[in-house]
């Protein structure tokens, strides 16, 4: 099939689609293309996920507006189904790849999932099909990993026998469907014509700019935009540490800095987590491995942001000392275990680092998270007898914390806020020893 024929098939919504990897990204993508009128097959290695999806149930917890309903509708109407078997991909005209692409302890990409997906796809790849990698990948991965695995495994040549593109996702958990349809995309094609065929496809679900590009540009834009965010957050965190030392308040400083033209200072916080921001800067760094390019900003930003949970421990231990309690043996309630507000996603969670550190220092830690299985329940009950509460995630539920009840339940009223989620003045009026990241401690302030 020529690219023109494929484009026409796409426009008529007669192309058969597949999505490999039905996680936070792949599942909503599959559901939206099904809603747009395509026959969509999802291939997923986790059998329980396959079964759940085929039963019309979303495996993604947390506040994900519209997803559960959309999935149920599309499965019931027969436009979307899942399978664990790659054989089912033989007749597919367009295959999107949405598997995870983490990095290891040494910050090297772990492409096991990507390689497995490509290796299994290649022998069943239909001549004339379009394969699009949506996963985030290091610059040059299309050329050095994706293309060779598909060509070798299929015996076919890209741009002649099949077509290949990279169209990275920009979604955030909590807004998956809205982000997918409303955020612009960089559409990297193996050739300009492939990019145009990809645009014809994405136009059917995206109401925003679709910018045609080549592979390297698409790979760079995605990893750079997340490295940019990491660096900006690191800057805000560093200013927070400066403010703590100087008796200032980063939250006020930031607000006033942003009144100056062209200043867009980010929010500081208790750490950066998730499947994207902590690892995408390392994917960018990996792209220049072996080249003579000094890399300074990216590792520094990563180190600052990775250090924030330890800084929270430091604040907590100082706040407890002010109350005459030692961290060893203190009962600490951690609020929020997901990496993001109103989400169940715990990947690279700063709270996990905090909990490990606290336990290693002898604290007796309890964790509460309204979205994470096994951590749910009543906050005030969880705070019974606690010496300190550490707020790590700004879940909606924590905006409505009943401070007087919380105070009454606790043994020692220490409250350390990593997100400025609590009204500090009120907390102090109620007798809390309230500390917030990025601002002078109550003792220093008085
Ligand atoms: N989560 C986000 O907010 C987000 C945003 C933008 C981009 N991304 C990128 O999108 C990609 C996917 O991220 P995610 O958050 O959806 O990951 P995820 O872990 O939620 O989903 C990946 C899914 O792929 C499945 N899988 C793994 N190997 C497979 C294989 N060989 N065959 C079939 N299925 C397989 C896994 O079981 C899992 O369900 C990553 O590259 C990520 O960096 C994620």
Tab-separated table of C-alpha atoms and ligand atoms in Angstrom:
chain	number	residue	atom	x	y	z
A	1	UNK	CA	0.000	0.000	0.000
A	2	UNK	CA	1.373	3.449	-0.905
A	3	UNK	CA	1.488	6.280	1.580
A	4	UNK	CA	-1.240	8.066	-0.401
A	5	UNK	CA	-3.507	5.011	-0.206
A	6	UNK	CA	-2.825	4.708	3.505
A	7	UNK	CA	-3.597	8.395	4.054
A	8	UNK	CA	-6.912	7.993	2.226
A	9	UNK	CA	-7.725	4.927	4.284
A	10	UNK	CA	-6.948	6.914	7.421
A	11	UNK	CA	-9.093	9.848	6.346
A	12	UNK	CA	-12.009	7.483	5.643
A	13	UNK	CA	-11.362	5.927	9.080
A	14	UNK	CA	-11.038	2.547	7.392
A	15	UNK	CA	-7.434	2.001	8.485
A	16	UNK	CA	-7.113	-0.649	11.183
A	17	UNK	CA	-5.239	0.748	14.179
A	18	UNK	CA	-3.254	-0.863	16.966
A	19	UNK	CA	-1.708	0.518	20.124
A	20	UNK	CA	1.082	-1.446	21.833
A	21	UNK	CA	1.192	-0.784	25.595
A	22	UNK	CA	-2.075	0.175	27.291
A	23	UNK	CA	-0.779	2.271	30.178
A	24	UNK	CA	-1.376	5.890	31.168
A	25	UNK	CA	-0.695	6.999	27.589
A	26	UNK	CA	-1.652	4.072	25.358
A	27	UNK	CA	-5.071	3.411	26.866
A	28	UNK	CA	-6.535	6.905	26.417
A	29	UNK	CA	-4.939	7.138	22.953
A	30	UNK	CA	-6.588	3.850	21.936
A	31	UNK	CA	-9.939	4.966	23.348
A	32	UNK	CA	-9.824	8.332	21.556
A	33	UNK	CA	-9.014	6.774	18.176
A	34	UNK	CA	-11.862	4.306	18.738
A	35	UNK	CA	-14.169	7.236	19.485
A	36	UNK	CA	-12.984	8.870	16.239
A	37	UNK	CA	-14.421	5.832	14.430
A	38	UNK	CA	-11.443	3.483	14.021
A	39	UNK	CA	-11.285	-0.229	14.720
A	40	UNK	CA	-8.608	-0.245	17.439
A	41	UNK	CA	-6.730	-3.192	18.868
A	42	UNK	CA	-4.636	-2.766	21.983
A	43	UNK	CA	-1.725	-5.121	22.626
A	44	UNK	CA	-0.671	-5.329	26.250
A	45	UNK	CA	1.565	-7.877	27.993
A	46	UNK	CA	-0.236	-7.706	31.337
A	47	UNK	CA	-3.068	-10.229	30.986
A	48	UNK	CA	-5.068	-8.808	33.908
A	49	UNK	CA	-5.005	-5.389	32.191
A	50	UNK	CA	-6.215	-7.013	28.948
A	51	UNK	CA	-9.078	-8.746	30.792
A	52	UNK	CA	-10.082	-5.605	32.635
A	53	UNK	CA	-10.094	-3.490	29.483
A	54	UNK	CA	-12.095	-6.110	27.557
A	55	UNK	CA	-14.604	-6.025	30.406
A	56	UNK	CA	-14.910	-2.260	29.776
A	57	UNK	CA	-13.173	-1.339	33.029
A	58	UNK	CA	-10.360	1.211	33.243
A	59	UNK	CA	-7.262	-0.012	35.085
A	60	UNK	CA	-6.237	3.621	35.758
A	61	UNK	CA	-7.315	4.905	39.179
A	62	UNK	CA	-7.206	8.533	40.342
A	63	UNK	CA	-9.184	11.454	38.919
A	64	UNK	CA	-9.192	10.813	35.186
A	65	UNK	CA	-12.215	12.708	33.868
A	66	UNK	CA	-14.174	10.865	31.168
A	67	UNK	CA	-11.757	7.964	30.682
A	68	UNK	CA	-13.681	5.163	32.402
A	69	UNK	CA	-16.882	6.101	30.565
A	70	UNK	CA	-15.196	6.484	27.172
A	71	UNK	CA	-13.462	3.141	27.550
A	72	UNK	CA	-16.681	1.377	28.548
A	73	UNK	CA	-18.524	2.910	25.555
A	74	UNK	CA	-15.869	1.998	23.004
A	75	UNK	CA	-15.496	-1.568	24.275
A	76	UNK	CA	-19.284	-2.078	24.334
A	77	UNK	CA	-19.601	-0.714	20.808
A	78	UNK	CA	-16.911	-3.145	19.654
A	79	UNK	CA	-14.484	-0.508	18.374
A	80	UNK	CA	-11.814	-1.213	20.991
A	81	UNK	CA	-10.486	-4.503	22.276
A	82	UNK	CA	-7.287	-5.662	23.904
A	83	UNK	CA	-5.106	-8.745	23.415
A	84	UNK	CA	-1.816	-10.040	24.734
A	85	UNK	CA	-0.919	-11.633	21.434
A	86	UNK	CA	1.159	-9.971	18.684
A	87	UNK	CA	-0.273	-12.288	15.983
A	88	UNK	CA	-3.352	-10.098	16.065
A	89	UNK	CA	-1.265	-7.237	14.635
A	90	UNK	CA	-0.875	-8.833	11.184
A	91	UNK	CA	-3.721	-6.926	9.562
A	92	UNK	CA	-3.075	-3.584	11.238
A	93	UNK	CA	-2.366	-0.552	9.010
A	94	UNK	CA	-1.181	1.822	11.733
A	95	UNK	CA	0.615	0.730	14.898
A	96	UNK	CA	1.320	3.152	17.742
A	97	UNK	CA	3.916	2.181	20.351
A	98	UNK	CA	3.313	3.434	23.914
A	99	UNK	CA	5.449	1.243	26.145
A	100	UNK	CA	7.456	2.545	29.101
A	101	UNK	CA	11.007	3.867	28.547
A	102	UNK	CA	12.620	4.274	31.989
A	103	UNK	CA	16.281	4.833	32.869
A	104	UNK	CA	18.340	2.722	35.279
A	105	UNK	CA	20.365	3.756	38.371
A	106	UNK	CA	23.169	4.875	36.082
A	107	UNK	CA	20.684	7.000	34.083
A	108	UNK	CA	20.967	4.746	31.032
A	109	UNK	CA	17.727	4.130	29.056
A	110	UNK	CA	16.118	0.761	29.753
A	111	UNK	CA	14.596	-0.072	26.400
A	112	UNK	CA	13.618	-3.670	27.239
A	113	UNK	CA	9.921	-2.930	26.691
A	114	UNK	CA	10.577	-0.935	23.516
A	115	UNK	CA	12.907	-3.585	22.095
A	116	UNK	CA	10.472	-6.380	22.978
A	117	UNK	CA	7.600	-4.522	21.314
A	118	UNK	CA	9.614	-3.865	18.131
A	119	UNK	CA	11.063	-7.383	18.002
A	120	UNK	CA	7.641	-8.966	18.289
A	121	UNK	CA	5.990	-6.499	15.935
A	122	UNK	CA	8.566	-6.801	13.116
A	123	UNK	CA	7.727	-10.371	11.938
A	124	UNK	CA	3.996	-9.619	11.755
A	125	UNK	CA	4.311	-6.107	10.316
A	126	UNK	CA	2.075	-5.613	7.305
A	127	UNK	CA	3.662	-4.288	4.111
A	128	UNK	CA	2.714	-0.617	3.735
A	129	UNK	CA	1.938	-0.148	7.424
A	130	UNK	CA	2.797	2.988	9.414
A	131	UNK	CA	4.542	2.490	12.759
A	132	UNK	CA	4.594	5.443	15.152
A	133	UNK	CA	6.653	5.521	18.349
A	134	UNK	CA	4.809	7.689	20.864
A	135	UNK	CA	6.985	6.670	23.811
A	136	UNK	CA	9.588	9.204	24.898
A	137	UNK	CA	13.016	8.202	23.579
A	138	UNK	CA	16.558	9.567	23.644
A	139	UNK	CA	17.641	11.547	20.578
A	140	UNK	CA	18.926	9.186	17.838
A	141	UNK	CA	16.903	6.199	19.125
A	142	UNK	CA	14.739	6.134	15.996
A	143	UNK	CA	17.880	5.701	13.902
A	144	UNK	CA	19.885	3.436	16.188
A	145	UNK	CA	17.235	1.201	17.810
A	146	UNK	CA	13.780	1.478	16.253
A	147	UNK	CA	14.601	1.436	12.566
A	148	UNK	CA	17.202	-1.394	12.711
A	149	UNK	CA	14.994	-3.663	14.848
A	150	UNK	CA	12.009	-3.234	12.540
A	151	UNK	CA	14.020	-3.604	9.334
A	152	UNK	CA	15.980	-6.642	10.519
A	153	UNK	CA	12.966	-8.380	12.014
A	154	UNK	CA	10.642	-7.762	9.076
A	155	UNK	CA	13.085	-8.048	6.180
A	156	UNK	CA	11.493	-4.842	4.885
A	157	UNK	CA	12.944	-1.342	4.344
A	158	UNK	CA	11.595	1.809	5.887
A	159	UNK	CA	10.199	4.419	3.460
A	160	UNK	CA	9.921	1.680	0.824
A	161	UNK	CA	8.010	-1.219	2.393
A	162	UNK	CA	6.701	0.447	5.531
A	163	UNK	CA	6.655	3.909	7.130
A	164	UNK	CA	7.995	5.087	10.437
A	165	UNK	CA	7.413	8.083	12.668
A	166	UNK	CA	7.985	9.509	16.130
A	167	UNK	CA	5.172	11.510	17.687
A	168	UNK	CA	5.875	11.956	21.409
A	169	UNK	CA	2.997	12.371	23.853
A	170	UNK	CA	2.560	15.428	26.061
A	171	UNK	CA	-0.116	14.183	28.451
A	172	UNK	CA	-0.199	14.419	32.258
A	173	UNK	CA	-2.097	11.986	34.464
A	174	UNK	CA	-5.286	13.658	35.696
A	175	UNK	CA	-5.872	15.314	32.318
A	176	UNK	CA	-5.148	12.486	29.912
A	177	UNK	CA	-8.097	12.903	27.555
A	178	UNK	CA	-8.119	16.717	27.582
A	179	UNK	CA	-4.378	16.886	27.037
A	180	UNK	CA	-4.529	14.390	24.188
A	181	UNK	CA	-7.060	16.363	22.232
A	182	UNK	CA	-6.023	19.909	23.143
A	183	UNK	CA	-2.214	19.938	23.205
A	184	UNK	CA	-0.147	20.480	20.081
A	185	UNK	CA	2.119	17.689	18.860
A	186	UNK	CA	5.422	17.400	17.051
A	187	UNK	CA	4.938	14.921	14.244
A	188	UNK	CA	8.297	13.459	13.260
A	189	UNK	CA	8.225	11.468	10.037
A	190	UNK	CA	10.945	9.381	8.358
A	191	UNK	CA	10.178	11.595	5.335
A	192	UNK	CA	8.086	14.782	4.983
A	193	UNK	CA	5.424	12.645	3.254
A	194	UNK	CA	5.275	10.263	6.230
A	195	UNK	CA	4.859	13.274	8.536
A	196	UNK	CA	1.901	14.400	6.404
A	197	UNK	CA	0.267	10.954	6.642
A	198	UNK	CA	0.757	11.091	10.418
A	199	UNK	CA	-0.808	14.549	10.530
A	200	UNK	CA	-3.856	13.181	8.663
A	201	UNK	CA	-4.186	10.606	11.443
A	202	UNK	CA	-3.662	12.882	14.459
A	203	UNK	CA	-5.897	15.575	12.961
A	204	UNK	CA	-8.807	13.237	13.743
A	205	UNK	CA	-8.211	13.418	17.501
A	206	UNK	CA	-6.110	16.557	18.096
A	207	UNK	CA	-7.593	20.054	17.970
A	208	UNK	CA	-4.279	21.924	18.129
A	209	UNK	CA	-1.144	22.502	16.045
A	210	UNK	CA	0.422	19.427	14.470
A	211	UNK	CA	3.959	20.462	13.580
A	212	UNK	CA	5.648	18.380	10.910
A	213	UNK	CA	9.271	17.557	11.699
A	214	UNK	CA	11.913	14.888	11.262
A	215	UNK	CA	12.784	12.180	13.814
A	216	UNK	CA	15.664	13.965	15.509
A	217	UNK	CA	13.611	17.139	15.988
A	218	UNK	CA	10.709	15.194	17.507
A	219	UNK	CA	13.065	13.283	19.837
A	220	UNK	CA	14.831	16.488	20.851
A	221	UNK	CA	11.696	18.561	21.435
A	222	UNK	CA	10.174	15.974	23.775
A	223	UNK	CA	13.267	15.421	25.902
A	224	UNK	CA	14.167	19.124	25.901
A	225	UNK	CA	10.699	20.241	27.017
A	226	UNK	CA	10.834	17.945	30.038
A	227	UNK	CA	14.462	18.801	30.820
A	228	UNK	CA	13.401	22.457	30.656
A	229	UNK	CA	10.726	21.837	33.272
A	230	UNK	CA	13.137	19.931	35.502
A	231	UNK	CA	15.684	22.759	35.321
A	232	UNK	CA	13.001	25.376	36.080
A	233	UNK	CA	11.741	23.430	39.097
A	234	UNK	CA	15.328	22.964	40.296
A	235	UNK	CA	15.837	26.718	40.084
A	236	UNK	CA	12.678	27.319	42.140
A	237	UNK	CA	13.853	24.731	44.676
A	238	UNK	CA	17.269	26.337	44.927
A	239	UNK	CA	15.665	29.755	45.475
A	240	UNK	CA	13.539	28.055	48.157
A	241	UNK	CA	16.684	26.901	49.967
A	242	UNK	CA	18.160	30.410	49.660
A	243	UNK	CA	14.953	31.916	51.079
A	244	UNK	CA	14.945	29.493	54.016
A	245	UNK	CA	18.515	30.541	54.876
A	246	UNK	CA	17.890	34.265	54.491
A	247	UNK	CA	14.575	34.429	56.312
A	248	UNK	CA	12.558	34.986	53.127
A	249	UNK	CA	9.608	33.147	51.641
A	250	UNK	CA	9.976	31.661	48.163
A	251	UNK	CA	6.223	31.604	47.652
A	252	UNK	CA	6.014	35.393	47.984
A	253	UNK	CA	9.310	35.950	46.205
A	254	UNK	CA	8.152	33.884	43.239
A	255	UNK	CA	4.867	35.742	42.955
A	256	UNK	CA	6.632	39.098	42.916
A	257	UNK	CA	9.426	37.926	40.582
A	258	UNK	CA	6.776	36.861	38.090
A	259	UNK	CA	5.444	40.431	37.997
A	260	UNK	CA	8.639	41.369	36.190
A	261	UNK	CA	8.294	40.959	32.410
A	262	UNK	CA	9.543	37.685	30.856
A	263	UNK	CA	9.848	35.952	34.242
A	264	UNK	CA	8.022	32.662	34.662
A	265	UNK	CA	9.441	31.176	37.818
A	266	UNK	CA	8.125	27.672	38.559
A	267	UNK	CA	6.825	26.353	41.884
A	268	UNK	CA	9.222	24.817	44.379
A	269	UNK	CA	8.198	21.681	46.271
A	270	UNK	CA	9.032	18.461	48.038
A	271	UNK	CA	10.504	16.718	44.990
A	272	UNK	CA	9.891	15.730	41.381
A	273	UNK	CA	8.490	12.331	40.438
A	274	UNK	CA	6.561	10.431	37.795
A	275	UNK	CA	7.548	8.487	34.741
A	276	UNK	CA	8.673	11.547	32.754
A	277	UNK	CA	10.388	14.546	34.355
A	278	UNK	CA	12.957	12.610	36.453
A	279	UNK	CA	14.100	10.483	33.506
A	280	UNK	CA	13.574	12.457	30.294
A	281	UNK	CA	16.512	14.815	31.056
A	282	UNK	CA	18.684	11.676	31.251
A	283	UNK	CA	17.298	10.506	27.902
A	284	UNK	CA	18.352	13.868	26.448
A	285	UNK	CA	21.780	13.428	28.047
A	286	UNK	CA	22.054	9.907	26.631
A	287	UNK	CA	21.570	11.307	23.131
A	288	UNK	CA	25.015	12.958	23.256
A	289	UNK	CA	26.783	10.025	24.884
A	290	UNK	CA	30.266	9.590	23.427
A	291	UNK	CA	30.251	13.105	21.980
A	292	UNK	CA	32.389	15.978	23.138
A	293	UNK	CA	29.577	18.031	24.629
A	294	UNK	CA	29.933	19.145	28.249
A	295	UNK	CA	26.775	18.419	30.202
A	296	UNK	CA	26.360	20.601	33.288
A	297	UNK	CA	22.842	21.959	33.686
A	298	UNK	CA	20.894	18.705	33.351
A	299	UNK	CA	22.755	16.710	36.066
A	300	UNK	CA	22.766	19.699	38.431
A	301	UNK	CA	19.009	20.167	38.103
A	302	UNK	CA	18.441	16.447	38.642
A	303	UNK	CA	20.619	16.515	41.772
A	304	UNK	CA	18.750	19.513	43.241
A	305	UNK	CA	15.328	17.983	42.617
A	306	UNK	CA	16.373	14.523	43.788
A	307	UNK	CA	17.653	16.146	46.984
A	308	UNK	CA	14.298	17.639	47.982
A	309	UNK	CA	12.915	14.610	49.892
A	310	UNK	CA	16.115	14.630	52.002
A	311	UNK	CA	15.581	18.331	52.567
A	312	UNK	CA	12.050	17.570	53.766
A	313	UNK	CA	13.564	15.149	56.282
A	314	UNK	CA	15.897	17.913	57.412
A	315	UNK	CA	13.002	20.348	57.884
A	316	UNK	CA	11.015	17.702	59.729
A	317	UNK	CA	13.835	16.850	62.065
A	318	UNK	CA	14.374	20.565	62.890
A	319	UNK	CA	10.648	21.096	63.445
A	320	UNK	CA	10.477	18.045	65.718
A	321	UNK	CA	13.540	19.263	67.644
A	322	UNK	CA	11.706	22.546	68.203
A	323	UNK	CA	8.934	20.486	69.804
A	324	UNK	CA	11.472	18.558	71.855
A	325	UNK	CA	10.932	15.307	69.940
A	326	UNK	CA	13.663	13.262	68.305
A	327	UNK	CA	13.105	11.953	64.772
A	328	UNK	CA	14.210	8.473	65.846
A	329	UNK	CA	11.114	6.928	67.325
A	330	UNK	CA	8.802	9.771	66.222
A	331	UNK	CA	5.497	8.799	64.680
A	332	UNK	CA	5.265	10.481	61.297
A	333	UNK	CA	2.263	10.546	58.985
A	334	UNK	CA	3.119	11.165	55.333
A	335	UNK	CA	0.293	12.706	53.309
A	336	UNK	CA	0.410	11.729	49.647
A	337	UNK	CA	2.346	8.879	48.060
A	338	UNK	CA	1.524	9.434	44.365
A	339	UNK	CA	3.965	11.742	42.593
A	340	UNK	CA	1.194	14.056	41.403
A	341	UNK	CA	-1.948	15.559	42.881
A	342	UNK	CA	-5.185	13.605	42.417
A	343	UNK	CA	-3.382	10.719	40.719
A	344	UNK	CA	-2.621	7.130	41.733
A	345	UNK	CA	0.693	7.166	39.839
A	346	UNK	CA	3.483	6.363	42.309
A	347	UNK	CA	6.335	6.003	39.827
A	348	UNK	CA	9.535	7.693	41.070
A	349	UNK	CA	7.500	9.118	43.926
A	350	UNK	CA	9.428	11.608	46.136
A	351	UNK	CA	7.344	10.252	49.044
A	352	UNK	CA	8.873	6.805	48.565
A	353	UNK	CA	12.345	8.351	48.979
A	354	UNK	CA	11.169	10.312	52.017
A	355	UNK	CA	9.669	7.225	53.658
A	356	UNK	CA	12.836	5.184	53.094
A	357	UNK	CA	14.954	7.959	54.626
A	358	UNK	CA	12.639	8.399	57.618
A	359	UNK	CA	12.577	4.667	58.306
A	360	UNK	CA	16.356	4.454	58.049
A	361	UNK	CA	16.512	7.171	60.727
A	362	UNK	CA	14.245	5.213	63.040
A	363	UNK	CA	10.948	7.044	62.533
A	364	UNK	CA	7.677	5.132	62.773
A	365	UNK	CA	6.058	6.044	59.441
A	366	UNK	CA	2.458	5.800	58.298
A	367	UNK	CA	1.341	6.792	54.835
A	368	UNK	CA	-1.989	8.163	53.654
A	369	UNK	CA	-3.033	8.636	50.054
A	370	UNK	CA	-6.659	8.842	48.929
A	371	UNK	CA	-5.800	7.339	45.522
A	372	UNK	CA	-3.272	4.630	46.316
A	373	UNK	CA	-4.534	1.179	47.232
A	374	UNK	CA	-3.760	0.197	50.814
A	375	UNK	CA	-3.140	3.819	51.867
A	376	UNK	CA	-6.690	5.103	51.778
A	377	UNK	CA	-8.950	5.887	54.729
A	378	UNK	CA	-9.625	8.723	57.101
A	379	UNK	CA	-6.748	11.206	57.466
A	380	UNK	CA	-7.582	12.157	61.038
A	381	UNK	CA	-7.675	8.512	62.052
A	382	UNK	CA	-4.311	7.945	60.390
A	383	UNK	CA	-2.938	10.924	62.354
A	384	UNK	CA	-3.924	9.488	65.770
A	385	UNK	CA	-0.934	9.761	68.075
A	386	UNK	CA	1.349	11.207	65.392
A	387	UNK	CA	4.226	13.505	66.278
A	388	UNK	CA	4.314	15.026	62.837
A	389	UNK	CA	2.459	15.233	59.559
A	390	UNK	CA	4.453	15.762	56.369
A	391	UNK	CA	2.414	16.897	53.383
A	392	UNK	CA	4.089	15.726	50.172
A	393	UNK	CA	1.302	15.893	47.560
A	394	UNK	CA	-1.353	18.529	47.033
A	395	UNK	CA	-4.271	16.104	46.602
A	396	UNK	CA	-7.640	17.859	46.515
A	397	UNK	CA	-8.648	16.051	49.711
A	398	UNK	CA	-5.813	17.761	51.589
A	399	UNK	CA	-7.040	21.252	50.656
A	400	UNK	CA	-9.998	20.536	52.904
A	401	UNK	CA	-7.982	19.132	55.819
A	402	UNK	CA	-9.847	19.599	59.085
A	403	UNK	CA	-6.977	21.269	60.950
A	404	UNK	CA	-8.611	21.414	64.425
A	405	UNK	CA	-9.451	17.696	64.260
A	406	UNK	CA	-5.999	16.881	62.950
A	407	UNK	CA	-4.432	18.906	65.782
A	408	UNK	CA	-6.603	17.092	68.333
A	409	UNK	CA	-5.603	13.682	66.992
A	410	UNK	CA	-1.867	14.324	67.081
A	411	UNK	CA	0.490	13.737	69.991
A	412	UNK	CA	2.842	16.530	68.908
A	413	UNK	CA	1.513	19.261	66.571
A	414	UNK	CA	4.260	19.395	63.949
A	415	UNK	CA	3.096	20.036	60.395
A	416	UNK	CA	5.649	20.213	57.570
A	417	UNK	CA	4.193	21.327	54.258
A	418	UNK	CA	6.065	20.420	51.092
A	419	UNK	CA	3.550	22.055	48.753
A	420	UNK	CA	2.198	25.095	50.612
A	421	UNK	CA	-1.181	23.374	50.618
A	422	UNK	CA	-2.136	24.488	54.114
A	423	UNK	CA	-2.989	27.998	55.328
A	424	UNK	CA	0.109	28.465	57.480
A	425	UNK	CA	-1.210	31.365	59.519
A	426	UNK	CA	-4.320	29.427	60.514
A	427	UNK	CA	-2.287	26.337	61.322
A	428	UNK	CA	-0.074	28.379	63.650
A	429	UNK	CA	-3.124	29.983	65.276
A	430	UNK	CA	-4.384	26.473	65.989
A	431	UNK	CA	-1.150	25.659	67.764
A	432	UNK	CA	0.694	23.772	65.028
A	433	UNK	CA	4.427	24.103	64.639
A	434	UNK	CA	3.963	24.760	60.930
A	435	UNK	CA	6.950	24.626	58.595
A	436	UNK	CA	6.744	25.071	54.850
A	437	UNK	CA	9.438	24.292	52.312
A	438	UNK	CA	11.099	27.419	50.961
A	439	UNK	CA	10.299	29.726	53.853
A	440	UNK	CA	12.046	30.655	57.058
A	441	UNK	CA	11.220	28.394	60.005
A	442	UNK	CA	8.875	29.818	62.665
A	443	UNK	CA	11.802	30.175	65.070
A	444	UNK	CA	13.961	32.049	62.593
A	445	UNK	CA	11.030	34.242	61.603
A	446	UNK	CA	10.207	35.308	65.147
B	1	LIG	N1	2.734	8.935	31.922
B	1	LIG	C1	2.815	10.121	31.350
B	1	LIG	O1	2.285	11.097	31.871
B	1	LIG	C2	3.540	10.313	30.034
B	1	LIG	C3	3.446	11.543	29.384
B	1	LIG	C4	4.095	11.726	28.178
B	1	LIG	C5	4.867	10.703	27.658
B	1	LIG	N2	4.961	9.528	28.320
B	1	LIG	C6	5.771	8.470	27.725
B	1	LIG	O2	4.897	7.499	27.192
B	1	LIG	C7	5.460	6.186	27.326
B	1	LIG	C8	4.490	5.304	28.084
B	1	LIG	O3	4.310	5.820	29.378
B	1	LIG	P1	3.143	5.324	30.323
B	1	LIG	O4	3.103	6.271	31.459
B	1	LIG	O5	1.908	5.100	29.537
B	1	LIG	O6	3.749	3.929	30.799
B	1	LIG	P2	2.920	2.736	31.477
B	1	LIG	O7	3.915	1.945	32.220
B	1	LIG	O8	1.740	3.292	32.199
B	1	LIG	O9	2.370	1.917	30.242
B	1	LIG	C9	3.164	1.091	29.459
B	1	LIG	C10	2.386	-0.176	29.204
B	1	LIG	O10	3.077	-0.935	28.221
B	1	LIG	C11	2.979	-2.312	28.588
B	1	LIG	N3	4.057	-3.028	27.916
B	1	LIG	C12	5.367	-3.079	28.259
B	1	LIG	N4	6.049	-3.818	27.392
B	1	LIG	C13	5.164	-4.248	26.468
B	1	LIG	C14	5.272	-5.049	25.315
B	1	LIG	N5	6.440	-5.535	24.912
B	1	LIG	N6	4.149	-5.304	24.608
B	1	LIG	C15	2.954	-4.806	24.999
B	1	LIG	N7	2.792	-4.051	26.088
B	1	LIG	C16	3.883	-3.759	26.806
B	1	LIG	C17	3.089	-2.293	30.091
B	1	LIG	O11	2.603	-3.488	30.654
B	1	LIG	C18	2.267	-1.063	30.436
B	1	LIG	O12	0.910	-1.380	30.670
B	1	LIG	C19	6.795	6.390	28.029
B	1	LIG	O13	7.820	6.485	27.081
B	1	LIG	C20	6.636	7.731	28.722
B	1	LIG	O14	7.877	8.379	28.924
B	1	LIG	C21	4.301	9.299	29.490
